[in-house]
PDB file of C-alpha atoms in Angstrom:
ATOM      1  CA  GLN A 216      97.400 102.200 108.270  1.00  0.00           C
ATOM      2  CA  VAL A 217     100.411 104.840 107.368  1.00  0.00           C
ATOM      3  CA  GLN A 218     101.054 107.800 109.631  1.00  0.00           C
ATOM      4  CA  LEU A 219     103.195 110.804 108.281  1.00  0.00           C
ATOM      5  CA  VAL A 220     104.522 113.326 110.378  1.00  0.00           C
ATOM      6  CA  GLU A 221     105.968 116.651 108.837  1.00  0.00           C
ATOM      7  CA  SER A 222     108.697 118.911 110.401  1.00  0.00           C
ATOM      8  CA  GLY A 223     111.079 121.688 109.430  1.00  0.00           C
ATOM      9  CA  GLY A 224     108.634 124.412 108.233  1.00  0.00           C
ATOM     10  CA  GLY A 225     109.336 127.822 109.426  1.00  0.00           C
ATOM     11  CA  LEU A 226     109.912 131.532 108.298  1.00  0.00           C
ATOM     12  CA  VAL A 227     112.699 132.216 105.916  1.00  0.00           C
ATOM     13  CA  GLN A 228     113.865 135.105 103.511  1.00  0.00           C
ATOM     14  CA  THR A 229     113.297 135.086  99.958  1.00  0.00           C
ATOM     15  CA  GLY A 230     116.556 133.119  98.313  1.00  0.00           C
ATOM     16  CA  GLY A 231     116.711 131.099 101.695  1.00  0.00           C
ATOM     17  CA  SER A 232     116.591 127.326 102.227  1.00  0.00           C
ATOM     18  CA  LEU A 233     114.449 124.968 104.074  1.00  0.00           C
ATOM     19  CA  ARG A 234     114.807 121.319 104.517  1.00  0.00           C
ATOM     20  CA  LEU A 235     111.368 119.344 105.579  1.00  0.00           C
ATOM     21  CA  SER A 236     111.176 115.968 106.795  1.00  0.00           C
ATOM     22  CA  CYS A 237     108.592 113.457 106.986  1.00  0.00           C
ATOM     23  CA  ALA A 238     108.558 110.577 109.318  1.00  0.00           C
ATOM     24  CA  ALA A 239     106.545 107.748 108.231  1.00  0.00           C
ATOM     25  CA  SER A 240     105.281 104.727 110.482  1.00  0.00           C
ATOM     26  CA  GLY A 241     102.495 101.808 110.261  1.00  0.00           C
ATOM     27  CA  GLN A 242     103.566 100.313 107.096  1.00  0.00           C
ATOM     28  CA  SER A 243     107.107  99.104 105.449  1.00  0.00           C
ATOM     29  CA  PHE A 244     108.365 102.479 104.281  1.00  0.00           C
ATOM     30  CA  THR A 245     109.880 100.858 101.169  1.00  0.00           C
ATOM     31  CA  THR A 246     106.467  99.636  99.964  1.00  0.00           C
ATOM     32  CA  LEU A 247     105.329 103.224  99.512  1.00  0.00           C
ATOM     33  CA  ALA A 248     106.101 105.760  97.040  1.00  0.00           C
ATOM     34  CA  MET A 249     106.071 109.205  98.737  1.00  0.00           C
ATOM     35  CA  GLY A 250     105.276 112.836  97.700  1.00  0.00           C
ATOM     36  CA  TRP A 251     104.799 116.306  98.583  1.00  0.00           C
ATOM     37  CA  PHE A 252     102.135 118.588  98.169  1.00  0.00           C
ATOM     38  CA  ARG A 253     101.349 122.160  99.222  1.00  0.00           C
ATOM     39  CA  GLN A 254      98.288 124.287  99.699  1.00  0.00           C
ATOM     40  CA  ALA A 255      98.713 128.209  99.722  1.00  0.00           C
ATOM     41  CA  PRO A 256      96.019 130.569 101.261  1.00  0.00           C
ATOM     42  CA  GLY A 257      92.827 130.637  99.256  1.00  0.00           C
ATOM     43  CA  LYS A 258      94.179 127.948  96.742  1.00  0.00           C
ATOM     44  CA  GLU A 259      93.652 124.391  95.952  1.00  0.00           C
ATOM     45  CA  ARG A 260      96.175 121.882  97.003  1.00  0.00           C
ATOM     46  CA  GLU A 261      98.916 121.368  94.383  1.00  0.00           C
ATOM     47  CA  PHE A 262     101.462 118.467  93.592  1.00  0.00           C
ATOM     48  CA  VAL A 263     104.956 119.426  94.310  1.00  0.00           C
ATOM     49  CA  ALA A 264     107.246 116.430  94.080  1.00  0.00           C
ATOM     50  CA  SER A 265     107.439 112.499  94.458  1.00  0.00           C
ATOM     51  CA  ILE A 266     109.777 109.973  94.842  1.00  0.00           C
ATOM     52  CA  ASN A 267     109.566 106.225  94.239  1.00  0.00           C
ATOM     53  CA  TRP A 268     110.593 103.336  96.641  1.00  0.00           C
ATOM     54  CA  SER A 269     114.190 102.996  95.713  1.00  0.00           C
ATOM     55  CA  GLY A 270     114.653 106.858  94.974  1.00  0.00           C
ATOM     56  CA  ARG A 271     115.669 106.570  91.704  1.00  0.00           C
ATOM     57  CA  GLY A 272     112.484 107.818  90.514  1.00  0.00           C
ATOM     58  CA  ARG A 273     111.686 111.474  91.101  1.00  0.00           C
ATOM     59  CA  TYR A 274     109.232 113.968  89.546  1.00  0.00           C
ATOM     60  CA  TYR A 275     108.858 117.641  90.277  1.00  0.00           C
ATOM     61  CA  THR A 276     106.032 120.069  88.956  1.00  0.00           C
ATOM     62  CA  ASN A 277     107.633 122.810  86.852  1.00  0.00           C
ATOM     63  CA  SER A 278     107.702 125.394  89.624  1.00  0.00           C
ATOM     64  CA  VAL A 279     110.230 123.707  91.514  1.00  0.00           C
ATOM     65  CA  GLU A 280     112.263 121.978  89.418  1.00  0.00           C
ATOM     66  CA  GLY A 281     115.938 122.864  89.846  1.00  0.00           C
ATOM     67  CA  ARG A 282     115.288 124.284  93.237  1.00  0.00           C
ATOM     68  CA  PHE A 283     113.612 121.485  95.394  1.00  0.00           C
ATOM     69  CA  THR A 284     115.018 118.022  95.872  1.00  0.00           C
ATOM     70  CA  THR A 285     113.206 115.147  97.382  1.00  0.00           C
ATOM     71  CA  SER A 286     115.089 112.174  98.871  1.00  0.00           C
ATOM     72  CA  ARG A 287     114.385 109.306 101.312  1.00  0.00           C
ATOM     73  CA  ASP A 288     116.232 107.287 103.974  1.00  0.00           C
ATOM     74  CA  ASN A 289     114.599 103.849 103.721  1.00  0.00           C
ATOM     75  CA  ALA A 290     116.621 102.714 106.721  1.00  0.00           C
ATOM     76  CA  LYS A 291     114.971 105.606 109.094  1.00  0.00           C
ATOM     77  CA  ASN A 292     111.482 105.810 107.225  1.00  0.00           C
ATOM     78  CA  THR A 293     112.044 109.334 106.493  1.00  0.00           C
ATOM     79  CA  LEU A 294     111.133 111.447 103.743  1.00  0.00           C
ATOM     80  CA  PHE A 295     113.021 114.731 103.066  1.00  0.00           C
ATOM     81  CA  LEU A 296     112.363 117.846 100.750  1.00  0.00           C
ATOM     82  CA  GLN A 297     115.204 120.215 100.417  1.00  0.00           C
ATOM     83  CA  MET A 298     114.084 123.703  99.272  1.00  0.00           C
ATOM     84  CA  ASN A 299     116.554 126.248  97.801  1.00  0.00           C
ATOM     85  CA  SER A 300     116.097 129.650  96.386  1.00  0.00           C
ATOM     86  CA  LEU A 301     112.800 129.819  98.072  1.00  0.00           C
ATOM     87  CA  LYS A 302     110.215 132.432  96.589  1.00  0.00           C
ATOM     88  CA  PRO A 303     107.495 134.321  98.115  1.00  0.00           C
ATOM     89  CA  GLU A 304     104.939 132.099  96.211  1.00  0.00           C
ATOM     90  CA  ASP A 305     106.455 129.045  97.818  1.00  0.00           C
ATOM     91  CA  THR A 306     104.664 130.034 100.993  1.00  0.00           C
ATOM     92  CA  ALA A 307     102.051 127.518 101.743  1.00  0.00           C
ATOM     93  CA  VAL A 308     101.362 124.699 103.858  1.00  0.00           C
ATOM     94  CA  TYR A 309     103.482 121.675 102.798  1.00  0.00           C
ATOM     95  CA  TYR A 310     101.951 117.948 103.061  1.00  0.00           C
ATOM     96  CA  CYS A 311     103.761 114.859 102.993  1.00  0.00           C
ATOM     97  CA  ALA A 312     101.909 111.936 101.297  1.00  0.00           C
ATOM     98  CA  ALA A 313     102.307 108.543 100.324  1.00  0.00           C
ATOM     99  CA  ARG A 314     100.908 106.035  97.678  1.00  0.00           C
ATOM    100  CA  ARG A 315     101.044 102.422  97.240  1.00  0.00           C
ATOM    101  CA  THR A 316     102.418 102.933  93.627  1.00  0.00           C
ATOM    102  CA  TRP A 317     104.394 105.433  92.005  1.00  0.00           C
ATOM    103  CA  SER A 318     104.530 106.858  88.510  1.00  0.00           C
ATOM    104  CA  PRO A 319     105.949 109.941  87.098  1.00  0.00           C
ATOM    105  CA  GLY A 320     103.651 112.796  86.492  1.00  0.00           C
ATOM    106  CA  THR A 321     101.363 114.971  88.608  1.00  0.00           C
ATOM    107  CA  TRP A 322      99.929 113.065  91.344  1.00  0.00           C
ATOM    108  CA  ARG A 323      95.887 113.817  91.560  1.00  0.00           C
ATOM    109  CA  GLY A 324      95.899 112.499  95.219  1.00  0.00           C
ATOM    110  CA  ALA A 325      97.240 110.056  97.896  1.00  0.00           C
ATOM    111  CA  ASP A 326      96.486 107.285  99.919  1.00  0.00           C
ATOM    112  CA  TYR A 327      97.751 108.645 103.144  1.00  0.00           C
ATOM    113  CA  TRP A 328      98.638 112.275 104.218  1.00  0.00           C
ATOM    114  CA  GLY A 329     100.529 114.122 107.071  1.00  0.00           C
ATOM    115  CA  GLN A 330      99.032 116.927 109.061  1.00  0.00           C
ATOM    116  CA  GLY A 331     101.201 119.559 107.258  1.00  0.00           C
ATOM    117  CA  THR A 332     103.817 121.984 108.032  1.00  0.00           C
ATOM    118  CA  GLN A 333     103.963 126.020 107.173  1.00  0.00           C
ATOM    119  CA  VAL A 334     106.712 127.291 104.991  1.00  0.00           C
ATOM    120  CA  THR A 335     106.507 131.324 104.960  1.00  0.00           C
ATOM    121  CA  VAL A 336     108.683 132.970 102.417  1.00  0.00           C
ATOM    122  CA  SER A 337     109.102 136.844 103.134  1.00  0.00           C
ATOM    123  CA  SER A 338     110.199 139.309 100.719  1.00  0.00           C
TER     124      SER A 338
END
């Protein structure tokens, strides 16, 4: 079993930045592909980004490409999402996710989920 705990959400103005973190435990971190999803009010959960075990493979949904960067520190069992140039439409609960395998492309789901952290971008 894998436990994922997100942190770093908050309120930021349009154009601002936030850095989300996800601490993983319960299984060797380097065996996991990691990702981020988000869910805005009244909308379905959507894929944001993913990263493979080494960090050399990454994939982003089109709407965040060039603004968001995901990375991982395998020594600290931690996943990050650096969010720059934030827009009001980025407002959502952001979820950390883990899968046993990674592939480039949009993830349809995950094996493990965090509890989520709220990101609110004011206009």
